[in-house]
């Protein structure tokens, strides 16, 4: 059993922190909206604090899962940030999908204070968090990684170290680049099937048994075919992630023409009111143009 804190009780963090309790760990929580923290404590027990510093005091591991680089800095740095409350020898694990730059920045500050740091973005969406089967991509030194892995496995089915601090975020960028291309391809395929008068469900039943199969096809084609997009990972979040990847590509000299194009398509989905729709809503833009 470990003494841990979890900051950020959104659609991902709320169930992740709950799995820590179910695995026998002693958990304290913080959320920017205190009502959400109170609700979590009512459901799972433990305690909550109204600022980051006190929730991090005397903890073995502090987990963070917030929105972006600025959110991460806000709860981590400064007089009331978690690093000011953590003791030397403790470990900070960041599950936020953020830039590799901010991971290295916070990792360096933590190291100077004798605190371990792992950048560990996740994949698997809300369902993966609720079912405790997330994939975790980690960056950091091997000794620190080995210490936190058994605790992270409370809500993950795959936890892998990809390199030093920042490698987890870079790997998450690869993940989002690949997803963007797959979702666009699936959207175009379903759009073509409808335009051709085919039965979409029968088409997918056949092609999903071959080389076209993907997680997106298995888990999203039915809702896409029915025009239902109020689920899963929001377009706003995907655009944030793709822009992180595109910014990193400018630095390392890689060329991401498809990623940039799909990001533009997502901006068009936002323009028609789909900011909070699931990322599979790329089909909605195509169908709108067809009509």
C-alpha angles and dihedrals in degrees: 000000000000132000105237141171125210122200120193118041101194126133089298104033097047096063093034091058089046091056089054089059092047089053090057101259124140105242133194120182143202129191130175088234102056093201090067090052091050090050091051092051090048089055102038107017125229121101140284134213130207096226134036101243100063094044089057097050117112093002125138093210132015118201124198129192112169137140112271147332094294093049089049094052091047095057096036109041136050133040093308098038123112094253090063089056100042123094127228109273095034120116130231116206117190117201094174116119098236141136124298087234094062090045091055091044094054092038091057093048091048092049091053088056093048092252122135119233134199124180104210117169115182139221129201103077129231092318091053091051093047093048095043094239104117125146112232122202110198138194125189143080116319098240093054091045092053091052095055100036097085090053094046089052087071087085104015137076094192126036116172134172111222100181141292126341110313095031092098092056092046090052091050087055089056088049093054093044090055094045092051092056094045094050092049091049092049091047092052091046093053091043090053091047092053093046089051092052095246127150101252095204093052091046093053092043088061103038094043087068090062141048094303093067117123140156089255092054094048096045106030112028095089095052090043091052089050094046094243115145106155095110143072130008114007126235090235090059094046092052089051090052095045091050090053088053094046092050091050090049090057089056098046097039098242120145119229107174095154092047091051091048094050090048087056090050090053089053087057090052088053090051092058092051100270101121092122096035120112116270090252086074090095083097090061090063092052093046091048090054091048092053 
